[in-house]
Every structure is written in C-alpha cells, then in structure tokens.
Short mmCIF file of C-alpha atoms and ligand atoms in Angstrom, two decimals:
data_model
loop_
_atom_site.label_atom_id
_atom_site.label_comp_id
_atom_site.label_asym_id
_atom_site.label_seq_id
_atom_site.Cartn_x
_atom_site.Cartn_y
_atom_site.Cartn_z
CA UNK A 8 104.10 48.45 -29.04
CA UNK A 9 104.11 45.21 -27.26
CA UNK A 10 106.39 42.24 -27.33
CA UNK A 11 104.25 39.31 -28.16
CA UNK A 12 106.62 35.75 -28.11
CA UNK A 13 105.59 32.93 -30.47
CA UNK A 14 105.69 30.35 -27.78
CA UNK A 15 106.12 30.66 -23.26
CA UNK A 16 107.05 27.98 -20.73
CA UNK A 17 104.91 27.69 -17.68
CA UNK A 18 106.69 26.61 -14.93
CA UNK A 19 105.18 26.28 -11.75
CA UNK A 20 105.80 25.29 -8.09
CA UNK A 21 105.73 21.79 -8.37
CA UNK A 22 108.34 21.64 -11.04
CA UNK A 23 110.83 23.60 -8.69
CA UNK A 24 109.72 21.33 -5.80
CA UNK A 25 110.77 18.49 -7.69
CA UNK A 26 114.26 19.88 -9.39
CA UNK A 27 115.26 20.59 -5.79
CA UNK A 28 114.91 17.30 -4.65
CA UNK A 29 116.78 16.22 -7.50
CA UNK A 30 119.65 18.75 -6.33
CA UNK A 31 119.45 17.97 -2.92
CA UNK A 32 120.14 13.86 -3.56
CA UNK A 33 123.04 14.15 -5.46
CA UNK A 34 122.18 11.99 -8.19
CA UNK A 35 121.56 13.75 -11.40
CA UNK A 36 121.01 11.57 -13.69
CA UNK A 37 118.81 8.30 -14.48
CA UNK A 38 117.58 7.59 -11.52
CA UNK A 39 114.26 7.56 -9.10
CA UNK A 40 113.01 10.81 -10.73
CA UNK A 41 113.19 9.18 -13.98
CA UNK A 42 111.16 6.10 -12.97
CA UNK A 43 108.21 7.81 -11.69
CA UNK A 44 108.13 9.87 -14.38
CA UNK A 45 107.75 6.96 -16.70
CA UNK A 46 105.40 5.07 -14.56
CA UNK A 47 103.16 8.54 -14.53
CA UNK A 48 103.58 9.40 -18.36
CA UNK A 49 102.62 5.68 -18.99
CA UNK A 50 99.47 6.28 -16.70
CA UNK A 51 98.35 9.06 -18.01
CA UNK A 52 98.09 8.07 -21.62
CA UNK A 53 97.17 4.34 -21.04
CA UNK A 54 100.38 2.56 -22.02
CA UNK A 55 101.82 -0.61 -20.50
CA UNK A 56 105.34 0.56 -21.08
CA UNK A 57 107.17 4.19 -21.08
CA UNK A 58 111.22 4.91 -21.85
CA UNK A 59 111.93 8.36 -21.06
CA UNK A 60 114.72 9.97 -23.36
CA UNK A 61 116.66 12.75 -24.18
CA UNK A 62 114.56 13.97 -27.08
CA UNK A 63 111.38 13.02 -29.16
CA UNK A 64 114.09 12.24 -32.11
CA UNK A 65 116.16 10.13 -30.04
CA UNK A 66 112.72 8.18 -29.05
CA UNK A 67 111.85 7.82 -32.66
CA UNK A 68 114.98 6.25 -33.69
CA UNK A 69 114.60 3.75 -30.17
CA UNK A 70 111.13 3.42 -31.79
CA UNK A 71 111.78 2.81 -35.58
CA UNK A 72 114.98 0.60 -34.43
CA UNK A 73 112.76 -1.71 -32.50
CA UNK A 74 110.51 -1.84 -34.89
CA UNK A 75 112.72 -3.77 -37.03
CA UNK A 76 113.42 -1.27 -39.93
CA UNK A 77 116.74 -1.93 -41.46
CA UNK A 78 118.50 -1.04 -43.72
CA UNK A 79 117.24 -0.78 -47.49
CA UNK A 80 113.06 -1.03 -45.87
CA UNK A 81 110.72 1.39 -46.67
CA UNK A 82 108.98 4.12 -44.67
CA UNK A 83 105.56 6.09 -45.04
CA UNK A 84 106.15 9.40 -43.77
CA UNK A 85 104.28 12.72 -44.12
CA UNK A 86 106.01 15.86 -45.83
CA UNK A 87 104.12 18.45 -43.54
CA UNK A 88 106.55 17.16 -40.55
CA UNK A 89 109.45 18.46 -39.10
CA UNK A 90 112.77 17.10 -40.65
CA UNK A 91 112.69 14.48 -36.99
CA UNK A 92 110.17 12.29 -38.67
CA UNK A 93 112.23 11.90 -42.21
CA UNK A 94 115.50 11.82 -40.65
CA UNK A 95 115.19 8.95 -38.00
CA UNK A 96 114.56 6.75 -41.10
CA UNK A 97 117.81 7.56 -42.69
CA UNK A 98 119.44 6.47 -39.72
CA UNK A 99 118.34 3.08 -40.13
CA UNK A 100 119.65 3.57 -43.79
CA UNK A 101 115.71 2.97 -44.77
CA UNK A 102 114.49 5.22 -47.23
CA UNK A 103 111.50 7.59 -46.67
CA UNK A 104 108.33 7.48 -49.18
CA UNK A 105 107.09 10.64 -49.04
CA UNK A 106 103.46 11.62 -48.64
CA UNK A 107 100.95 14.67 -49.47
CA UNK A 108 98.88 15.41 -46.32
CA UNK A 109 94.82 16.73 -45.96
CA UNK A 110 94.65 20.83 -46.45
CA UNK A 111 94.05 22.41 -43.29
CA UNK A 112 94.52 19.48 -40.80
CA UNK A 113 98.08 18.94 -41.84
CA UNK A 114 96.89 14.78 -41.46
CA UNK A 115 97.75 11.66 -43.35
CA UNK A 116 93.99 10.21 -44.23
CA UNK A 117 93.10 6.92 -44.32
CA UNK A 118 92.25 7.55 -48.49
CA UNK A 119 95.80 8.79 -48.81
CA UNK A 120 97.43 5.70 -46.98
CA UNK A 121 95.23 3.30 -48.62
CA UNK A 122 96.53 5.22 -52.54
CA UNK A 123 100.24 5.17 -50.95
CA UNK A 124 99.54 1.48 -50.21
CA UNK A 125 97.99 0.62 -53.36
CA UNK A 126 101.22 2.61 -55.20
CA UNK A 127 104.01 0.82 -52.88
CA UNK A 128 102.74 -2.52 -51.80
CA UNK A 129 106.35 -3.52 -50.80
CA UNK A 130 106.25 -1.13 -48.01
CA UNK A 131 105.78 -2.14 -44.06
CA UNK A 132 106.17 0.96 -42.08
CA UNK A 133 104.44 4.14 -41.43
CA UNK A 134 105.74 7.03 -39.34
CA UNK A 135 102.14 9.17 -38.52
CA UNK A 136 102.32 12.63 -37.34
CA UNK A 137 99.43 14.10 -35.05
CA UNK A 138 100.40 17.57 -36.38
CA UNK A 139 99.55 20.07 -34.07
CA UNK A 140 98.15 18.18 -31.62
CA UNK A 141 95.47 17.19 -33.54
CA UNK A 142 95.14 13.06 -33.82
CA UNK A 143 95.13 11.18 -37.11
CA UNK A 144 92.37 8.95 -37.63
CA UNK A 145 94.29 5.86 -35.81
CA UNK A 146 91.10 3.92 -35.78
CA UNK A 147 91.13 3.64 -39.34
CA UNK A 148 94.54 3.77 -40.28
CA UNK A 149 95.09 1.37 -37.46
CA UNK A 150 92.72 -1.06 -39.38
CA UNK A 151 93.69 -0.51 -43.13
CA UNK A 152 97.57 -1.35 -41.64
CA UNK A 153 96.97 -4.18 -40.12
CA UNK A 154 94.93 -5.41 -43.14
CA UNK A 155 98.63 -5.00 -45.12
CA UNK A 156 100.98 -6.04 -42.39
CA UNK A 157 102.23 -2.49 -41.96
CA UNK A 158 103.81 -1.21 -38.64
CA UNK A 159 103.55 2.03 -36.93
CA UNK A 160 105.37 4.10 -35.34
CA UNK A 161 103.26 7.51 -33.94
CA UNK A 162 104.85 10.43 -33.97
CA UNK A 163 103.14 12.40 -31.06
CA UNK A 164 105.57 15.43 -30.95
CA UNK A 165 102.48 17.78 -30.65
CA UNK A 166 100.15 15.47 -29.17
CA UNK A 167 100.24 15.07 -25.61
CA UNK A 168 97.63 15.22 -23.91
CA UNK A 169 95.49 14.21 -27.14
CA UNK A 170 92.64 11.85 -27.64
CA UNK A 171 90.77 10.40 -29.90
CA UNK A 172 87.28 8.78 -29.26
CA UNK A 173 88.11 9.06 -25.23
CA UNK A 174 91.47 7.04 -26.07
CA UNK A 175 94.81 8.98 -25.81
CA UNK A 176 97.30 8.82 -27.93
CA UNK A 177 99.56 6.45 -27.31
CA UNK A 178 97.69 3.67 -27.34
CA UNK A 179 96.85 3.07 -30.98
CA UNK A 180 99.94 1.94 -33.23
CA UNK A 181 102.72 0.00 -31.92
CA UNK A 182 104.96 2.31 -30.60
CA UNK A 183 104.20 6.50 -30.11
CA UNK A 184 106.99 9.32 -29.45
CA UNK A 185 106.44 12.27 -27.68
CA UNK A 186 108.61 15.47 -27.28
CA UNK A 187 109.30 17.81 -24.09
CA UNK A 188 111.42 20.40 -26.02
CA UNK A 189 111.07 23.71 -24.60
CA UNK A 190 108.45 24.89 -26.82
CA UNK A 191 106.27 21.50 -26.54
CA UNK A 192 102.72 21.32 -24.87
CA UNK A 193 105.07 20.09 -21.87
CA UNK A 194 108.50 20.42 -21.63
CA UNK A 195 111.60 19.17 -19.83
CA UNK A 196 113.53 21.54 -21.59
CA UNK A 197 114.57 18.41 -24.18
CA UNK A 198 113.32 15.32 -23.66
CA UNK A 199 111.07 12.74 -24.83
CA UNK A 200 108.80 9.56 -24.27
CA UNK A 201 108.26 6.28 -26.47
CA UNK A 202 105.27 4.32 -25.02
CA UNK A 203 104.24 0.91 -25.81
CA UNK A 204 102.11 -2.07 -25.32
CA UNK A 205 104.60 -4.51 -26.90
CA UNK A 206 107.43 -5.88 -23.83
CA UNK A 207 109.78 -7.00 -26.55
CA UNK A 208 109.99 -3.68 -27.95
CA UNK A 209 109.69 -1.71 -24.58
CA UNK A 210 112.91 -3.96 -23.57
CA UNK A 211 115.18 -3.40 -26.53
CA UNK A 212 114.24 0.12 -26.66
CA UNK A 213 115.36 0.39 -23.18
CA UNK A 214 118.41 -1.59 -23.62
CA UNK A 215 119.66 1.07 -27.07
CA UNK A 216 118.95 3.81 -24.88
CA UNK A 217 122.07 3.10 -22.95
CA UNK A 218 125.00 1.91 -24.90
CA UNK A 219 123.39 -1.27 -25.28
CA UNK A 220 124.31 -2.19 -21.96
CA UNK A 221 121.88 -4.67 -20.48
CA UNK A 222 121.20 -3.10 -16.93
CA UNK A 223 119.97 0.73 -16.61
CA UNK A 224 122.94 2.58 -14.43
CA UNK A 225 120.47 3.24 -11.62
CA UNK A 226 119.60 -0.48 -11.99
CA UNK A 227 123.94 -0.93 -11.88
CA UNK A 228 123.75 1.05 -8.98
CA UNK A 229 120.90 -0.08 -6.41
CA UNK A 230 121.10 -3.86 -7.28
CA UNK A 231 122.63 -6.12 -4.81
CA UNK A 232 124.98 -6.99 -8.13
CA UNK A 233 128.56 -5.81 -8.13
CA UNK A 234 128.18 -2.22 -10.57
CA UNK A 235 131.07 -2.98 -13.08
CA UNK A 236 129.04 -6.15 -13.90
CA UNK A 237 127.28 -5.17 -17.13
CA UNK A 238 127.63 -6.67 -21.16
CA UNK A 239 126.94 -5.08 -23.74
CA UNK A 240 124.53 -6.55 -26.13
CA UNK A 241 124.47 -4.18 -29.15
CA UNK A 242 125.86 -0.77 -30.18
CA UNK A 243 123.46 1.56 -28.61
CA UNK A 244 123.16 4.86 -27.77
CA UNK A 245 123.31 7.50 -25.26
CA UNK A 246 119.59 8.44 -25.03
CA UNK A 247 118.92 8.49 -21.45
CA UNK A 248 116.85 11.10 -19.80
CA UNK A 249 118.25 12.90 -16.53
CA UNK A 250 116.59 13.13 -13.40
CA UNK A 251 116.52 16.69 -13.86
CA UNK A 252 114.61 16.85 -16.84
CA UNK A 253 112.34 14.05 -15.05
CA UNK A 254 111.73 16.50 -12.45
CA UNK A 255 110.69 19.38 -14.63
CA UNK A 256 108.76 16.44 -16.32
CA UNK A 257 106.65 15.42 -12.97
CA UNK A 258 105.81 19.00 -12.48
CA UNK A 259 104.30 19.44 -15.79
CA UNK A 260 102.95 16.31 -16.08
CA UNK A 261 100.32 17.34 -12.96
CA UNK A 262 99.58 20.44 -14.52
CA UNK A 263 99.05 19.26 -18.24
CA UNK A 264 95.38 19.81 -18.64
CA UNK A 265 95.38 23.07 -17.39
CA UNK A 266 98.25 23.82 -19.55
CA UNK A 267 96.00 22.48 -22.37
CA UNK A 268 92.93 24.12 -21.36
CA UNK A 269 94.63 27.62 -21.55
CA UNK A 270 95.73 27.28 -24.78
CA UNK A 271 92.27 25.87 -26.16
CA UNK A 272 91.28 29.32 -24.86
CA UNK A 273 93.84 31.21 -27.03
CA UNK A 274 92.43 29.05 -29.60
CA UNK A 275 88.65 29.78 -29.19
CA UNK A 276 89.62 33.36 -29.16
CA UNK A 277 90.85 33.58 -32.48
CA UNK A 278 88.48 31.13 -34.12
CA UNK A 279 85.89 33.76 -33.33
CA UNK A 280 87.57 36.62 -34.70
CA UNK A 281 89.33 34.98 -37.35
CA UNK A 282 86.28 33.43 -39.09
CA UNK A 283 85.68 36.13 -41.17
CA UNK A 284 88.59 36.49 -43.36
CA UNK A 285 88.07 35.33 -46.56
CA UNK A 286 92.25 35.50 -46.66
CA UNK A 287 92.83 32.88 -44.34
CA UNK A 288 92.33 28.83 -44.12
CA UNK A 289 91.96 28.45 -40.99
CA UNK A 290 92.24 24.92 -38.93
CA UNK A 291 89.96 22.25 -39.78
CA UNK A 292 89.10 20.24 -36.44
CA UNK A 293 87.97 17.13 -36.79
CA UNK A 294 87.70 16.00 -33.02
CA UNK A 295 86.47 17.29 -30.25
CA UNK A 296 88.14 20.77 -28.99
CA UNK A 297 88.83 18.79 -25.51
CA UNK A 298 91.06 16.40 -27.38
CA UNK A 299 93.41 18.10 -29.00
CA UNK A 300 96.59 19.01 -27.41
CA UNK A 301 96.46 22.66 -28.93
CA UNK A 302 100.43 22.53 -29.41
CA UNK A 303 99.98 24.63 -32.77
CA UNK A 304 97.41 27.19 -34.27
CA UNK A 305 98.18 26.90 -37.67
CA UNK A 306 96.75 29.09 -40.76
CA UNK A 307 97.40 29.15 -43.99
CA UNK A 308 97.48 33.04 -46.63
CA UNK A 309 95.51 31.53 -49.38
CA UNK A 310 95.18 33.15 -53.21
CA UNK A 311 92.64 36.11 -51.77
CA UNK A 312 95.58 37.35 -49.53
CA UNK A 313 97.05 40.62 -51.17
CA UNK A 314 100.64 40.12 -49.23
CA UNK A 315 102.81 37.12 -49.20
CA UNK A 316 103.43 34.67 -46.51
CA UNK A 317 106.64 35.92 -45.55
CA UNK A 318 105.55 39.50 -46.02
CA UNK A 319 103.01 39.12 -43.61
CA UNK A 320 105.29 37.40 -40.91
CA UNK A 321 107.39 40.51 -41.24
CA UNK A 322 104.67 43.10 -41.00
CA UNK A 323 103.83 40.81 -37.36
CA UNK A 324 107.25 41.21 -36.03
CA UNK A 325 107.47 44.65 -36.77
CA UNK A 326 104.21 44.77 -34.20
CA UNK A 327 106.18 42.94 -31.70
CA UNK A 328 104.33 39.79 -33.22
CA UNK A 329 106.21 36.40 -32.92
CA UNK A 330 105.30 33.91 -35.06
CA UNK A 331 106.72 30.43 -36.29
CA UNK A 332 106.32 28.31 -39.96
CA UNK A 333 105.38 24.52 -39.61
CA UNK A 334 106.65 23.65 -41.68
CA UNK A 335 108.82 23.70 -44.54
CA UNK A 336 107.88 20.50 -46.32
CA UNK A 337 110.13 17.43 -46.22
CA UNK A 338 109.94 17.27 -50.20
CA UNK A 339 111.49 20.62 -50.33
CA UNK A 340 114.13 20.35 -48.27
CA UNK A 341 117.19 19.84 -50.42
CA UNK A 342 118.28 16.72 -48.98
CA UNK A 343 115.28 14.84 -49.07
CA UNK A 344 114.41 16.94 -52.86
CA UNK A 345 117.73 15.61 -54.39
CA UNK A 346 118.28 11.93 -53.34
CA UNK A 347 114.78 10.65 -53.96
CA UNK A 348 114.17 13.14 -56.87
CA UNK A 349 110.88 14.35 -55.28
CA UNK A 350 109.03 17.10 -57.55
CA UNK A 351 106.15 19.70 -55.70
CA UNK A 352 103.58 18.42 -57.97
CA UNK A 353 103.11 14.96 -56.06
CA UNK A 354 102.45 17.47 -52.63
CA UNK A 355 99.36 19.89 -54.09
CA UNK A 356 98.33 20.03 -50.26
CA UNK A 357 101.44 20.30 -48.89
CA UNK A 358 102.64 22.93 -51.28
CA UNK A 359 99.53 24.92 -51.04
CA UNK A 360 100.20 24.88 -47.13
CA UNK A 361 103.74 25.68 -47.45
CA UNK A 362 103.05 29.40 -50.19
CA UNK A 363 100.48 29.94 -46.85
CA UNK A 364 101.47 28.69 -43.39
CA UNK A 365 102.26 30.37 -40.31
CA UNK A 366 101.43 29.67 -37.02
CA UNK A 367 100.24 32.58 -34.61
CA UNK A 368 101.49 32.50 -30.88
CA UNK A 369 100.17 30.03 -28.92
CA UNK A 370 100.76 29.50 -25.07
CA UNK A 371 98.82 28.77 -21.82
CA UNK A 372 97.13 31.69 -20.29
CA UNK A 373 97.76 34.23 -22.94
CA UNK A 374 95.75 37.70 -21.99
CA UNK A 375 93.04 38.30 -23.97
CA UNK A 376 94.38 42.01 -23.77
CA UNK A 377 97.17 40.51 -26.39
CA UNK A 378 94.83 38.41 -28.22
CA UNK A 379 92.92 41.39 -29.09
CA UNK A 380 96.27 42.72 -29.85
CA UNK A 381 97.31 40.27 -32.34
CA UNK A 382 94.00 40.22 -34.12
CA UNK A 383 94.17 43.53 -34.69
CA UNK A 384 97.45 43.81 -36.45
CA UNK A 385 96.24 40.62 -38.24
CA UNK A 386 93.37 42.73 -39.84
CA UNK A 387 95.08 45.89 -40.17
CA UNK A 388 97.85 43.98 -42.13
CA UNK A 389 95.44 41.88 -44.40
CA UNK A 390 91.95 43.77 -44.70
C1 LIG B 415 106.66 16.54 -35.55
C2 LIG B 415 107.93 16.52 -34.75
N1 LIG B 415 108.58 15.36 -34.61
C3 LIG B 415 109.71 15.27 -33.89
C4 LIG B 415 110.27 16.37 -33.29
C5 LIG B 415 111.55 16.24 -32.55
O1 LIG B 415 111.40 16.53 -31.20
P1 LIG B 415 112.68 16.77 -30.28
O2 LIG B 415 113.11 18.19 -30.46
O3 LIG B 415 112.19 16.48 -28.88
O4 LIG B 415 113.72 15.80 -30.70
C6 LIG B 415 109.63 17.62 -33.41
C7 LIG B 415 110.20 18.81 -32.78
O5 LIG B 415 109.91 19.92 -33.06
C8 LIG B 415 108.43 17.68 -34.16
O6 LIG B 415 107.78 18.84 -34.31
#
C-alpha cells in the first residue's frame, strides 16, 4: 500500500542558502532578511507596500484594524472560509454577516454581494476569500463596492501566485492577506503578508505589528538614534515576522511558479480522469488554469454518491490516502451558529458543499505513479 500525504513542503537550495545566512549573522529576528522579503513579495504581486507577519490571521487583523472597523461595524464575510476570516472580525468586536458562496468555486459573486448589499445597506466592509487559489471576480466586486462605499479587505490565504485578467492578486481591494503556513502554496513555516497601495494604512499596519511602537527594532537598531528611544503610540501587537521565516520566504518566493506549475499538473491529471463520475462536482474554473494558485483541489460527493462524505475519506486513508475538508462552514460552527442565530437554510451552497467536500492531495511534483494511485482507489471506492 502506499503512503500518500494530503499536502508536502518543497524546500530547496536556495531556502537553506538563505536560513544560513540568517544563522551565520546573529540576528534572528526582524531584520535585513525581512526587508527584502517584503520589497520582493511586494514586487512580485504589484503592490506599493508589503508588512511581513507572523501569520495570514495576524495580517488580517493588521488589515481589518487599519481599515477602520470598530467596534459594533459590520462585516461581509463568506461561510466557505476557514474560521481566520470570521474570527479577525470579532476581534475588532465587529460582527460578521454571514454569506452563502457559488457551488463548486467556493466564491462570493458579484449577484450575491449586490443581494447581501441590497439586504444590509448599513454595512461597509467585506472580507473576500480567493478560496483555493482561485480569484473572486475583484473587477466587479471592486466596482459594485465602491458604488456603496464598502471597503475590502482580500483574503488571499490560497492565492499567491494568482491572477486575474494578467493582474495579481493583491492589487485589487484595499488591503490583501496572504498566508505562508506550512501547508500554503509557499510557506515560511507560519507567516504572512498584507500588501497595499494605501501609505496610511501600510504605516499603521506596520506600526500594530510591533507593540505600537513607532520605529521597527531593526529600524531601533541601525539608526544613528539612541535604541531605547521609542513611544508607543497605540496598544499593538506582537506580529512581526523573523528573519528566519524571511529566509525560508526568499527561497520560495524564487521558486513560486514552478511550485505552482507542478501542482496545476496534479490538477490536470485528475480533471482528466475524474470527469467521468457522475458522483462527483468537480471544480468549476472560471480563469485561466495559469492563474490560479492551485493551493486546493476541491470536490464535492453529491446525491448520486452511494457512500457518505466521511465514509469515503475513511475508505482513502485506509489506502494510505490523505485527504483534508475545506471547510466546515462558518454558519455551522457553534460559535458563530449560536450568537448570530444563523440557520443552514440561508447557506443552500454552502451546505450542499459541506454533506460533499473533500479535498484530494495536492502538492508540487506529485508522481503520476501516485496519481494513478489515488484515482484508482477513488473509483474502486465510488463506482
Ligand atoms: C482562508 C484562510 N484564511 C486565513 C487563514 C489563516 O492563515 P494562517 O494560518 O497563516 O494564520 C487560513 C489558513 O488556513 C485560510 O485558509
């Protein structure tokens, strides 16, 4: 039998190159390492401004704290997220309005913003997930929120690199977040990026990274100022990203579209020999294979399948199979369920998803040897 994991990191020789120069200086933390990684990250995608953190959540709470929410506001979030994209809301002491998504792209549409609008005028915020890797459709959801003075805040978790109409991601809504967990498209192990166009938010973001303090400690420590000279300008946090994360960051950074290109292959593979069964929803793409980030490969059991969801996860582990569920909806998580009173019959899509979803293994470079493998078992356990 063999031992297929759900997700693999690819590390490579540039990545080591990099962590040892971080061990050979001395300095660990914030530092050089750090900056360049920013000033690449921001390159790459097209942003004026990158603040590299600890996490993708501690990037959306810089993000949704600089956006102004406060407490008692309003947020537009999807349920078909992972609890990050809710939560960072409640941290503000906001409240999240929860929205269905599209079947089979896991997306907020522009039809379902414009409803949510037309339901909760008072609102001003939207969190936007590009689940999967897969972007929204910023252009117009860009449009219909300016139109109602609504902000945005992207989160871009799965979605890096990902484009849409030759523009990455991170260069459509005010501020986007992107994760480098250990199972992300790249990782630093944890980590994350906010990106922006907007200075005033870039600097405050930057400033509640660090305690509020008003001068980065590498800045404390190169500048011709004394280092005990700080003030603190607001309770912040401790968000910073290390050097040695930065590192691993650099490394991955220069090898992110091959990274991406070897999982589109994965992906190609089983679109071919998944197309067949009537059991399974597969993916709808709506862009161009090239531009999405390939972070998940999502399908969904639908009413023709003879075994249940978790049924079926179980008959793939006992092959050696790993496999992962994105995700359990936010309206379903008790939590969210019992303090705004939400009810599964507002979420058709999502809920429909959720009886269905699991997402196959998915990693660069995967041998078509254990494609074949997992397609197998797939049919054996279904057909
Ligand atoms: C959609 C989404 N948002 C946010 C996060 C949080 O990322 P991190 O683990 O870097 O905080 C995740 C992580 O899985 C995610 O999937």
């Amino acid at each position: 039998m063999k031992n297929i994991p759900f997700s693999k990191v690819d590390i490579g020789a540039a990545e080591r190159n990099y962590l040892k120069e971080v061990l050979d200086s001395g300095w660990l933390t914030t530092a050089g390492k750090t900056l360049e990684f920013e000033k690449k990250f921001a390159e790459y995608v097209g942003a004026k401004y990158a603040c590299a953190v600890n996490s993708c959540t501690s990037a959306l709470h810089l993000g949704i704290d600089a956006l102004g929410v406060r407490a008692g506001d309003k947020v537009f979030v999807q349920s078909m997220t992972f609890t990050a994209s809710a939560e960072v809301i409640r941290y503000m002491n906001a409240d999240p309005i929860v929205l269905d998504i599209e079947y089979r792209t896991n997306l907020i549409t522009p039809e379902i913003l414009e409803n949510a609008i037309a339901q909760y005028p008072d609102v001003k915020y939207l969190v936007v997930v590009h689940y999967g890797g897969q972007a929204a459709q910023m252009e117009q959801i860009v449009a219909i929120c300016k139109q109602h003075g609504i902000k945005i805040l992207e989160d871009a978790a799965h979605a890096f690199p990902t484009k849409l109409n030759g523009k990455m991601v991170g260069t459509f809504g005010d501020i986007t977040c992107f994760s480098f967990y250990a199972n992300k498209t790249i990782t630093t192990g944890e980590g994350g990026m906010l990106v922006t166009e907007d200075e005033a938010i870039y600097k405050r973001a930057k400033v509640m990274r660090l305690h509020g303090i008003n001068r980065d400690i590498w800045d404390r420590f190169t500048s011709k100022k004394p280092s005990w000279e700080y003030d603190v300008i607001e309770a912040g946090f401790k968000y910073n990203m290390t050097d040695l994360a930065a590192a691993i960051g650099l490394g991955q950074l220069e090898q992110a579209e091959d990274l991406r290109m070897g999982r589109q292959k994965a992906v190609e593979f089983y679109f071919e020999a998944l197309k067949d069964l009537d059991m399974i929803d597969l993916p709808i793409v709506k862009c161009a294979f090239e531009d999405h980030a390939w972070h998940l490969f999502p399908i969904v059991l639908n009413d023709k399948a003879k075994i249940s969801r978790n049924q079926f996860i179980e008959a793939l582990a006992e092959n050696g199979i790993g496999t992962s569920v994105h995700y359990k909806p936010i309206h379903q998580l008790t939590y969210y369920k019992e303090k705004y009173h939400l009810k599964s019959e507002d979420y058709p899509n999502a809920e429909k998803t959720w009886r269905g979803n699991v997402s196959l293994p998915l990693y660069p470079y995967m041998l078509e040897d254990d494609l074949q493998y997992i397609v197998e078992k797939i049919k054996k356990i279904l057909i």
